[in-house]
Every structure is written in structure tokens, then in C-alpha cells.
Amino acid sequence: MSGLAMPKPDDATMRRRDEIVADMRIIVPGEGVVDAANSMRAFESDGLTAYRQLPLVVVLPQTVAQVSRVLKYCNDRNIRVVPRGSGTSLSGGALPLEDAVLLVMSRFNRILAIDFPNRVVVAQPGVTNLGITTAVEQEGFYYAPDPSSQIACSIGGNVAENSGGVHCLKYGLTANNVLGIEMVLMNGEVVRLGGSHLDAEGYDLLGVMTGSEGLLGVVTEVTVRILKKPETARALLIGFPTSEQGGQCVADIIGAGIIPGGMEMMDRPAIHAAEDFVHAGYPLDVEALLIVELDGPSVEVDHLIGLVEEIAYKNGSTTCRISQSEQERLSFWAGRKAAFPAVGRISPDYYCMDGTIPRKELPRVLAGMRELSETYGLGVANVFHAGDGNLHPLILYDANVPGELDKAESFGADILRLCVKVGGVLTGEHGVGVEKRDLMPEMFNQIDLDQQMRVKCAFDPNHLLNPGKVFPQLRRCAELGRMHISGGKLPFPDIPRF
């Protein structure tokens, strides 16, 4: 992991490895412990494959009691733990540590309850995102958040990263569709937050946990909201001579008060790669392609299609196809859903970024990325959730060429700095992990970061859960709680001290 600073391995833990492995086999018997180096290779990285590290040991529990015992054991002995779902994270959030137990939740793969009258599903965290929809679609329901990796990514990982997808513009991110969780704290305590009801009393700790990237606790059960499939869904495939025109069309559609079910955009390199890969019928003579899906009652959909078509032509669109069947609508999306693997066919390697900007800044940021591409001498293919400004630039490079990975990372960092500069944020749905960790000061000052760290300290005071992720500097919780004394006097001496 050259170039990436991670917490220094704890020598005492490394010396006790054999003892720890033996104890893990007692807690999780059978095939639940993997400790051979060759067998652990499958877990050495997540979707950010530029960084790899073998863990101390891999543990795959099957019950909440086992998760609780593993965490309590590690907490009592000061052993680090890295939680992992399906390993599809693109930010290095599940990157193992040399001295840490890798706690893999993939065996928690059952749907526990389906409640159609209340429109909820209770699932274990290892159930795939698409698996929830598959379980309820025969009754005309579905789970709305749909990341491109939905066939593989787990619902527990979705909670950890607050994942989105092409339909989150209208139906929200994971945070808007999760009603409750069961989680295990680092000390082994089992806690429930939320439930099958619409809202919970007290502090919104469920909101704190969603998107916490495995730093606060390990999720063992998830209750999600399911929706009835819309009566009608149709899509428009709109081509533009420039990306700037496509970006302006996105802003104008939202500005007109139209909220599509999904609104995605691709530039020329991504269009050609996707078309060559899935043959979706994309026009190849355009610089930008916009997919706009409208859903609801058929009369409303027909009306909105006319409005969107008019807005598109006002912004200079040169082609506009409207799906005439469900098969054609799905074919429009097939290329977009396969865009990431499709780009893998035109470049030996690519680096997938994730930043979010105000919609009105799309033309400016796209132009800025073109300039950066020329500066670094690396190609870039753009695939993004245009409706909510969540960008996914794919930086094309060859890891076999010395220095190209470093150039790609610097290029990506400059893209994220540009996102922050125009009023955006470092991540939309991939998380911070290790990828954006050292860029956090671009967006937050030290006071901001300290406040976030205090939340971490409340859940995990010894920093044993997923250390080295999100925060650019590890600090002991005691440092954050120091009392400042001036002139030999405590501030506000009349306040009781505990």
C-alpha cells in the first residue's frame, strides 16, 4: 500500500495472532474463520483495487451472538476490527488492516420478514440490494435505491455508505428508505434503532449510523421501505452536441418543477463504450446523452414527456427517442447500468470518482474536467446521476505504466477540489473511506472534524472499528475532551463538573 498512510500495526496483536485465530474458531466454529494467506487473498481489497492488504484473520459469523462475542473479545483485548459486506465499496472503506480482524457479514443473507400491508422488508445485512426487489416484485413492489452494483452489493453495505442509484433523485438515498436497524457496538452490546414505524422518538441515531462507513457499529439487521411499482414508466433518450448543453437541460428540467424518476448523463467516451458493450441503440454522433425517466399515472407521464421534449429542443438537442415499450425502456437503461464494466473494455484500468455539485454548476465542472484531462494527459469518461449532481468521472489509466496511478489519483483529487470549490461535496454515495480521507480538510476545518470525531468517540472510544478511514488524522478521544485552563481558572467555574 505504497503512498497510503495507515495506522501502524500493533506489535502485541501481531505476536498473539495464533491465539486470536484459535479463539475466533471457538466463537465462530466450522468454516467461519479463514487464516491461510492464499485463502485471505479474496478479501485483500474492496472495489478500490489499487490498495490491497491481507488482514490478520477473516471471520464470517452467522449469528448476532457471534458478532457480539467477536466484537467484545476484540474490544477487551484492544484488537482492531474492519467490517465488510460484499466488498463492492469504491472508496476503500473495507480495506483490511494487517493487525485487524476482518469481520465479513456475507453469511447474514436471509430475508427475515416481508410485510406488504405496512410496505416493509426486514433483511439481514448480507442480502443483496436487488435481492430485496426480487423478493417482493411478484406482488408489484420494489426497493427504490438501485446502485449500479445492485446485483452484488449488500443492503448492509448500502447503509454503511448511504448508497443511491439512478432513481434516488425522486425516491431518495438509502437514508430515505431505511426505517430501522439492529447493530452491535464495539463492546458487544446489541442495539435497535428505529423499526417498522415511520419515525422514531429521540435523537436521530439511525441517521447518524446511515453513511457512517463501519466506524460506529456493525449492522446485523435492516428494515427498509418498499414501494408499489408505478403505473407507467417511460424514458427519453436525448442527445446533445455538447456536455454543457446537456447539463443546462438537466438544470432547466428541475427548474421547471419536473422531478423525473431518474435522470442520468453520459459523455462521448462512455456512450461509445456502453453501446459497443450492450448494443442499446445509443446515438454515436452526440457528445452527451441524457436518459430521463418519468413515472406515475399514464396521463401525467405523457404530459411530462411533452414538457421535457420541449426543454430538450430549447437546449439544442439533436436527437430524442421516447420508449414505446417496457423492453425499450429497459434497453435505454441497460447501457447506463453497464457503463462501468463497459469502460473497462477501452482502458486497462480506470479510477472511478464520486463527487456531488449543485446542478447549475454542471456545465462549469464538465468544462473544468476537460481542462484537467489535458493537463494530466489522461482520458476521462463521465457517467453521472445528473438530476442530483452526483458525478462519477472514470479516469482512464494503465497501472503497468510507472507513475500513471499516481497521476490518476492526483487528477481525481483535483476533480474533487473543483466540486468543493463550486459549492459541492467530496462524495455523493461511495463514501470517504481511504480514497478521500486526506481531502477532508478541503471541505472541513479542524473544529468540524473534531466534532465528527467526538461522535465516533461516543460509539467507539478506543478507535478499534475501521481505523484509518474517513478521518485524515487519528486522535485519542481524551485529546478531544481536554479542559482548557487560563490563568489557573476553569472556564465557567459555577457549572458542576462530573
PDB file of C-alpha atoms in Angstrom, residues 59-273:
ATOM      1  CA  VAL A  59     -14.098 -14.100  10.381  1.00  0.00           C
ATOM      2  CA  LEU A  60     -17.516 -14.860   8.853  1.00  0.00           C
ATOM      3  CA  PRO A  61     -20.126 -15.015  11.613  1.00  0.00           C
ATOM      4  CA  GLN A  62     -23.650 -16.352  11.094  1.00  0.00           C
ATOM      5  CA  THR A  63     -25.481 -15.127  14.202  1.00  0.00           C
ATOM      6  CA  VAL A  64     -25.855 -11.868  16.104  1.00  0.00           C
ATOM      7  CA  ALA A  65     -24.473 -13.609  19.190  1.00  0.00           C
ATOM      8  CA  GLN A  66     -21.298 -14.481  17.285  1.00  0.00           C
ATOM      9  CA  VAL A  67     -20.885 -10.874  16.078  1.00  0.00           C
ATOM     10  CA  SER A  68     -21.371  -9.660  19.642  1.00  0.00           C
ATOM     11  CA  ARG A  69     -18.818 -12.109  21.058  1.00  0.00           C
ATOM     12  CA  VAL A  70     -16.227 -11.285  18.369  1.00  0.00           C
ATOM     13  CA  LEU A  71     -16.537  -7.538  18.968  1.00  0.00           C
ATOM     14  CA  LYS A  72     -16.455  -7.869  22.761  1.00  0.00           C
ATOM     15  CA  TYR A  73     -13.428 -10.156  22.542  1.00  0.00           C
ATOM     16  CA  CYS A  74     -11.582  -7.656  20.342  1.00  0.00           C
ATOM     17  CA  ASN A  75     -12.646  -4.676  22.464  1.00  0.00           C
ATOM     18  CA  ASP A  76     -11.408  -6.316  25.676  1.00  0.00           C
ATOM     19  CA  ARG A  77      -8.037  -7.111  24.077  1.00  0.00           C
ATOM     20  CA  ASN A  78      -7.580  -3.889  22.100  1.00  0.00           C
ATOM     21  CA  ILE A  79      -7.767  -5.631  18.703  1.00  0.00           C
ATOM     22  CA  ARG A  80      -8.902  -3.647  15.669  1.00  0.00           C
ATOM     23  CA  VAL A  81     -11.871  -4.757  13.568  1.00  0.00           C
ATOM     24  CA  VAL A  82     -12.752  -3.892   9.946  1.00  0.00           C
ATOM     25  CA  PRO A  83     -16.376  -4.698   8.960  1.00  0.00           C
ATOM     26  CA  ARG A  84     -17.041  -5.827   5.375  1.00  0.00           C
ATOM     27  CA  GLY A  85     -20.162  -6.533   3.350  1.00  0.00           C
ATOM     28  CA  SER A  86     -19.888  -7.686  -0.274  1.00  0.00           C
ATOM     29  CA  GLY A  87     -16.663  -5.760  -0.861  1.00  0.00           C
ATOM     30  CA  THR A  88     -18.048  -3.577  -3.675  1.00  0.00           C
ATOM     31  CA  SER A  89     -17.089  -0.281  -1.989  1.00  0.00           C
ATOM     32  CA  LEU A  90     -15.227   2.048  -4.354  1.00  0.00           C
ATOM     33  CA  SER A  91     -13.588   4.171  -1.646  1.00  0.00           C
ATOM     34  CA  GLY A  92     -11.512   1.590   0.231  1.00  0.00           C
ATOM     35  CA  GLY A  93     -13.932   1.557   3.161  1.00  0.00           C
ATOM     36  CA  ALA A  94     -13.476  -2.186   3.646  1.00  0.00           C
ATOM     37  CA  LEU A  95      -9.695  -2.190   3.081  1.00  0.00           C
ATOM     38  CA  PRO A  96      -8.243  -4.630   5.643  1.00  0.00           C
ATOM     39  CA  LEU A  97      -5.551  -3.784   8.174  1.00  0.00           C
ATOM     40  CA  GLU A  98      -2.594  -6.063   8.887  1.00  0.00           C
ATOM     41  CA  ASP A  99      -3.418  -6.261  12.603  1.00  0.00           C
ATOM     42  CA  ALA A 100      -7.235  -6.254  12.329  1.00  0.00           C
ATOM     43  CA  VAL A 101      -9.916  -8.930  12.307  1.00  0.00           C
ATOM     44  CA  LEU A 102     -11.854  -8.619   9.033  1.00  0.00           C
ATOM     45  CA  LEU A 103     -15.488  -9.190  10.040  1.00  0.00           C
ATOM     46  CA  VAL A 104     -17.303 -10.313   6.883  1.00  0.00           C
ATOM     47  CA  MET A 105     -21.118 -10.190   7.054  1.00  0.00           C
ATOM     48  CA  SER A 106     -21.886 -12.062   3.816  1.00  0.00           C
ATOM     49  CA  ARG A 107     -23.350 -15.114   5.622  1.00  0.00           C
ATOM     50  CA  PHE A 108     -26.128 -12.917   7.018  1.00  0.00           C
ATOM     51  CA  ASN A 109     -28.035 -13.447   3.774  1.00  0.00           C
ATOM     52  CA  ARG A 110     -31.669 -14.126   4.697  1.00  0.00           C
ATOM     53  CA  ILE A 111     -34.802 -12.040   4.373  1.00  0.00           C
ATOM     54  CA  LEU A 112     -36.463 -12.278   7.766  1.00  0.00           C
ATOM     55  CA  ALA A 113     -39.881 -10.743   7.127  1.00  0.00           C
ATOM     56  CA  ILE A 114     -41.988  -9.236   4.336  1.00  0.00           C
ATOM     57  CA  ASP A 115     -44.898  -7.043   5.421  1.00  0.00           C
ATOM     58  CA  PHE A 116     -46.872  -5.909   2.360  1.00  0.00           C
ATOM     59  CA  PRO A 117     -49.653  -4.086   4.274  1.00  0.00           C
ATOM     60  CA  ASN A 118     -47.053  -1.911   6.025  1.00  0.00           C
ATOM     61  CA  ARG A 119     -44.744  -1.923   2.997  1.00  0.00           C
ATOM     62  CA  VAL A 120     -41.571  -3.004   4.805  1.00  0.00           C
ATOM     63  CA  VAL A 121     -38.986  -5.754   4.467  1.00  0.00           C
ATOM     64  CA  VAL A 122     -36.711  -6.916   7.275  1.00  0.00           C
ATOM     65  CA  ALA A 123     -33.446  -8.314   5.906  1.00  0.00           C
ATOM     66  CA  GLN A 124     -30.071  -9.418   7.154  1.00  0.00           C
ATOM     67  CA  PRO A 125     -27.200  -7.168   6.020  1.00  0.00           C
ATOM     68  CA  GLY A 126     -25.740  -9.674   3.542  1.00  0.00           C
ATOM     69  CA  VAL A 127     -28.881  -9.712   1.362  1.00  0.00           C
ATOM     70  CA  THR A 128     -28.132  -8.021  -1.945  1.00  0.00           C
ATOM     71  CA  ASN A 129     -29.817  -4.777  -2.913  1.00  0.00           C
ATOM     72  CA  LEU A 130     -31.503  -6.415  -5.904  1.00  0.00           C
ATOM     73  CA  GLY A 131     -32.447  -9.415  -3.750  1.00  0.00           C
ATOM     74  CA  ILE A 132     -34.964  -7.285  -1.856  1.00  0.00           C
ATOM     75  CA  THR A 133     -36.740  -6.245  -5.058  1.00  0.00           C
ATOM     76  CA  THR A 134     -36.667  -9.839  -6.315  1.00  0.00           C
ATOM     77  CA  ALA A 135     -38.374 -10.995  -3.114  1.00  0.00           C
ATOM     78  CA  VAL A 136     -41.302  -8.588  -3.449  1.00  0.00           C
ATOM     79  CA  GLU A 137     -41.742  -7.936  -7.175  1.00  0.00           C
ATOM     80  CA  GLN A 138     -44.327 -10.705  -7.632  1.00  0.00           C
ATOM     81  CA  GLU A 139     -46.710  -8.523  -5.610  1.00  0.00           C
ATOM     82  CA  GLY A 140     -45.856  -5.404  -7.637  1.00  0.00           C
ATOM     83  CA  PHE A 141     -43.413  -3.851  -5.139  1.00  0.00           C
ATOM     84  CA  TYR A 142     -39.751  -2.878  -5.334  1.00  0.00           C
ATOM     85  CA  TYR A 143     -36.927  -1.322  -3.308  1.00  0.00           C
ATOM     86  CA  ALA A 144     -36.121   2.100  -4.770  1.00  0.00           C
ATOM     87  CA  PRO A 145     -32.362   2.753  -4.241  1.00  0.00           C
ATOM     88  CA  ASP A 146     -30.573   0.980  -7.093  1.00  0.00           C
ATOM     89  CA  PRO A 147     -26.770   1.382  -7.269  1.00  0.00           C
ATOM     90  CA  SER A 148     -25.112   0.114 -10.439  1.00  0.00           C
ATOM     91  CA  SER A 149     -23.685  -2.753  -8.369  1.00  0.00           C
ATOM     92  CA  GLN A 150     -27.149  -3.726  -7.074  1.00  0.00           C
ATOM     93  CA  ILE A 151     -26.785  -7.317  -8.268  1.00  0.00           C
ATOM     94  CA  ALA A 152     -23.848  -7.760  -5.854  1.00  0.00           C
ATOM     95  CA  CYS A 153     -23.790  -5.002  -3.230  1.00  0.00           C
ATOM     96  CA  SER A 154     -25.325  -5.818   0.151  1.00  0.00           C
ATOM     97  CA  ILE A 155     -28.003  -3.867   1.974  1.00  0.00           C
ATOM     98  CA  GLY A 156     -25.704  -3.605   4.998  1.00  0.00           C
ATOM     99  CA  GLY A 157     -23.045  -2.008   2.823  1.00  0.00           C
ATOM    100  CA  ASN A 158     -25.691   0.325   1.399  1.00  0.00           C
ATOM    101  CA  VAL A 159     -26.444   1.502   4.949  1.00  0.00           C
ATOM    102  CA  ALA A 160     -22.729   1.977   5.659  1.00  0.00           C
ATOM    103  CA  GLU A 161     -22.218   4.144   2.566  1.00  0.00           C
ATOM    104  CA  ASN A 162     -25.709   5.675   2.237  1.00  0.00           C
ATOM    105  CA  SER A 163     -25.832   4.372  -1.335  1.00  0.00           C
ATOM    106  CA  GLY A 164     -28.018   5.926  -4.009  1.00  0.00           C
ATOM    107  CA  GLY A 165     -28.555   4.926  -7.616  1.00  0.00           C
ATOM    108  CA  VAL A 166     -30.282   6.131 -10.736  1.00  0.00           C
ATOM    109  CA  HIS A 167     -33.683   6.514  -9.069  1.00  0.00           C
ATOM    110  CA  CYS A 168     -32.587   8.343  -5.913  1.00  0.00           C
ATOM    111  CA  LEU A 169     -33.465  11.741  -7.439  1.00  0.00           C
ATOM    112  CA  LYS A 170     -37.171  11.103  -6.879  1.00  0.00           C
ATOM    113  CA  TYR A 171     -37.185   8.329  -4.296  1.00  0.00           C
ATOM    114  CA  GLY A 172     -34.206   9.180  -2.128  1.00  0.00           C
ATOM    115  CA  LEU A 173     -30.975   7.594  -0.975  1.00  0.00           C
ATOM    116  CA  THR A 174     -30.653   4.685   1.447  1.00  0.00           C
ATOM    117  CA  ALA A 175     -31.182   7.131   4.338  1.00  0.00           C
ATOM    118  CA  ASN A 176     -34.640   7.935   2.969  1.00  0.00           C
ATOM    119  CA  ASN A 177     -35.620   4.281   2.623  1.00  0.00           C
ATOM    120  CA  VAL A 178     -34.259   2.648   5.783  1.00  0.00           C
ATOM    121  CA  LEU A 179     -36.671   2.611   8.712  1.00  0.00           C
ATOM    122  CA  GLY A 180     -34.667   0.709  11.306  1.00  0.00           C
ATOM    123  CA  ILE A 181     -31.562  -1.323  12.053  1.00  0.00           C
ATOM    124  CA  GLU A 182     -30.179  -3.702  14.616  1.00  0.00           C
ATOM    125  CA  MET A 183     -26.496  -3.100  15.302  1.00  0.00           C
ATOM    126  CA  VAL A 184     -23.723  -4.345  17.570  1.00  0.00           C
ATOM    127  CA  LEU A 185     -21.439  -1.841  19.282  1.00  0.00           C
ATOM    128  CA  MET A 186     -17.720  -2.404  19.695  1.00  0.00           C
ATOM    129  CA  ASN A 187     -18.239  -3.507  23.313  1.00  0.00           C
ATOM    130  CA  GLY A 188     -20.629  -6.257  22.170  1.00  0.00           C
ATOM    131  CA  GLU A 189     -23.881  -4.529  23.108  1.00  0.00           C
ATOM    132  CA  VAL A 190     -26.789  -5.118  20.723  1.00  0.00           C
ATOM    133  CA  VAL A 191     -28.838  -2.000  19.963  1.00  0.00           C
ATOM    134  CA  ARG A 192     -32.005  -1.360  17.932  1.00  0.00           C
ATOM    135  CA  LEU A 193     -32.639   1.955  16.205  1.00  0.00           C
ATOM    136  CA  GLY A 194     -35.954   2.747  14.527  1.00  0.00           C
ATOM    137  CA  GLY A 195     -38.221  -0.064  13.375  1.00  0.00           C
ATOM    138  CA  SER A 196     -41.141  -0.707  11.060  1.00  0.00           C
ATOM    139  CA  HIS A 197     -42.821   2.565  12.012  1.00  0.00           C
ATOM    140  CA  LEU A 198     -42.459   5.793  10.056  1.00  0.00           C
ATOM    141  CA  ASP A 199     -40.434   7.758  12.591  1.00  0.00           C
ATOM    142  CA  ALA A 200     -38.745   7.203  15.949  1.00  0.00           C
ATOM    143  CA  GLU A 201     -38.593   9.315  19.077  1.00  0.00           C
ATOM    144  CA  GLY A 202     -35.411  10.851  20.472  1.00  0.00           C
ATOM    145  CA  TYR A 203     -32.207  11.690  18.653  1.00  0.00           C
ATOM    146  CA  ASP A 204     -31.916  10.532  15.036  1.00  0.00           C
ATOM    147  CA  LEU A 205     -29.213   7.935  15.708  1.00  0.00           C
ATOM    148  CA  LEU A 206     -30.435   5.967  12.684  1.00  0.00           C
ATOM    149  CA  GLY A 207     -29.431   8.966  10.570  1.00  0.00           C
ATOM    150  CA  VAL A 208     -26.037   9.005  12.278  1.00  0.00           C
ATOM    151  CA  MET A 209     -25.467   5.323  11.513  1.00  0.00           C
ATOM    152  CA  THR A 210     -26.526   5.581   7.863  1.00  0.00           C
ATOM    153  CA  GLY A 211     -23.384   6.570   5.997  1.00  0.00           C
ATOM    154  CA  SER A 212     -21.068   6.009   8.989  1.00  0.00           C
ATOM    155  CA  GLU A 213     -18.807   3.678   6.937  1.00  0.00           C
ATOM    156  CA  GLY A 214     -18.363   0.995   9.585  1.00  0.00           C
ATOM    157  CA  LEU A 215     -16.844   3.378  12.138  1.00  0.00           C
ATOM    158  CA  LEU A 216     -19.626   3.282  14.743  1.00  0.00           C
ATOM    159  CA  GLY A 217     -21.031  -0.251  14.840  1.00  0.00           C
ATOM    160  CA  VAL A 218     -21.784  -3.411  12.865  1.00  0.00           C
ATOM    161  CA  VAL A 219     -25.273  -3.676  11.346  1.00  0.00           C
ATOM    162  CA  THR A 220     -26.908  -7.098  11.781  1.00  0.00           C
ATOM    163  CA  GLU A 221     -30.454  -6.370  10.558  1.00  0.00           C
ATOM    164  CA  VAL A 222     -32.063  -3.761   8.300  1.00  0.00           C
ATOM    165  CA  THR A 223     -35.713  -2.735   7.944  1.00  0.00           C
ATOM    166  CA  VAL A 224     -36.407  -0.996   4.627  1.00  0.00           C
ATOM    167  CA  ARG A 225     -39.364   0.698   2.982  1.00  0.00           C
ATOM    168  CA  ILE A 226     -40.709  -0.887  -0.220  1.00  0.00           C
ATOM    169  CA  LEU A 227     -42.795   0.948  -2.802  1.00  0.00           C
ATOM    170  CA  LYS A 228     -45.525  -0.045  -5.206  1.00  0.00           C
ATOM    171  CA  LYS A 229     -44.304  -0.049  -8.795  1.00  0.00           C
ATOM    172  CA  PRO A 230     -45.604   2.991 -10.695  1.00  0.00           C
ATOM    173  CA  GLU A 231     -48.486   2.514 -13.105  1.00  0.00           C
ATOM    174  CA  THR A 232     -46.399   3.764 -16.027  1.00  0.00           C
ATOM    175  CA  ALA A 233     -42.695   4.369 -16.600  1.00  0.00           C
ATOM    176  CA  ARG A 234     -41.263   5.712 -19.861  1.00  0.00           C
ATOM    177  CA  ALA A 235     -37.841   7.041 -20.723  1.00  0.00           C
ATOM    178  CA  LEU A 236     -36.432   9.621 -23.139  1.00  0.00           C
ATOM    179  CA  LEU A 237     -33.025   9.216 -24.766  1.00  0.00           C
ATOM    180  CA  ILE A 238     -31.792  12.723 -25.609  1.00  0.00           C
ATOM    181  CA  GLY A 239     -28.560  13.575 -27.423  1.00  0.00           C
ATOM    182  CA  PHE A 240     -26.693  16.913 -27.366  1.00  0.00           C
ATOM    183  CA  PRO A 241     -23.802  18.418 -29.367  1.00  0.00           C
ATOM    184  CA  THR A 242     -22.013  19.402 -26.133  1.00  0.00           C
ATOM    185  CA  SER A 243     -21.965  18.273 -22.498  1.00  0.00           C
ATOM    186  CA  GLU A 244     -22.628  21.844 -21.430  1.00  0.00           C
ATOM    187  CA  GLN A 245     -25.953  21.835 -23.322  1.00  0.00           C
ATOM    188  CA  GLY A 246     -26.897  18.545 -21.698  1.00  0.00           C
ATOM    189  CA  GLY A 247     -26.002  19.933 -18.275  1.00  0.00           C
ATOM    190  CA  GLN A 248     -28.109  23.026 -18.858  1.00  0.00           C
ATOM    191  CA  CYS A 249     -31.038  20.851 -19.930  1.00  0.00           C
ATOM    192  CA  VAL A 250     -30.817  18.990 -16.607  1.00  0.00           C
ATOM    193  CA  ALA A 251     -30.945  22.271 -14.685  1.00  0.00           C
ATOM    194  CA  ASP A 252     -33.893  23.503 -16.764  1.00  0.00           C
ATOM    195  CA  ILE A 253     -35.915  20.306 -16.246  1.00  0.00           C
ATOM    196  CA  ILE A 254     -35.558  20.547 -12.465  1.00  0.00           C
ATOM    197  CA  GLY A 255     -36.115  24.300 -12.615  1.00  0.00           C
ATOM    198  CA  ALA A 256     -39.452  23.665 -14.362  1.00  0.00           C
ATOM    199  CA  GLY A 257     -40.625  21.690 -11.321  1.00  0.00           C
ATOM    200  CA  ILE A 258     -40.313  18.284 -13.002  1.00  0.00           C
ATOM    201  CA  ILE A 259     -38.834  15.529 -10.818  1.00  0.00           C
ATOM    202  CA  PRO A 260     -38.022  12.525 -13.024  1.00  0.00           C
ATOM    203  CA  GLY A 261     -37.812   9.029 -11.595  1.00  0.00           C
ATOM    204  CA  GLY A 262     -34.236   9.035 -12.870  1.00  0.00           C
ATOM    205  CA  MET A 263     -32.051  11.379 -14.895  1.00  0.00           C
ATOM    206  CA  GLU A 264     -28.623  10.160 -15.996  1.00  0.00           C
ATOM    207  CA  MET A 265     -25.978  11.570 -18.311  1.00  0.00           C
ATOM    208  CA  MET A 266     -23.011  10.118 -20.214  1.00  0.00           C
ATOM    209  CA  ASP A 267     -20.394  11.794 -22.383  1.00  0.00           C
ATOM    210  CA  ARG A 268     -18.984  10.558 -25.719  1.00  0.00           C
ATOM    211  CA  PRO A 269     -16.376   8.061 -24.403  1.00  0.00           C
ATOM    212  CA  ALA A 270     -18.941   6.472 -22.063  1.00  0.00           C
ATOM    213  CA  ILE A 271     -21.637   6.430 -24.781  1.00  0.00           C
ATOM    214  CA  HIS A 272     -19.406   4.594 -27.243  1.00  0.00           C
ATOM    215  CA  ALA A 273     -18.125   2.135 -24.634  1.00  0.00           C
TER     216      ALA A 273
END
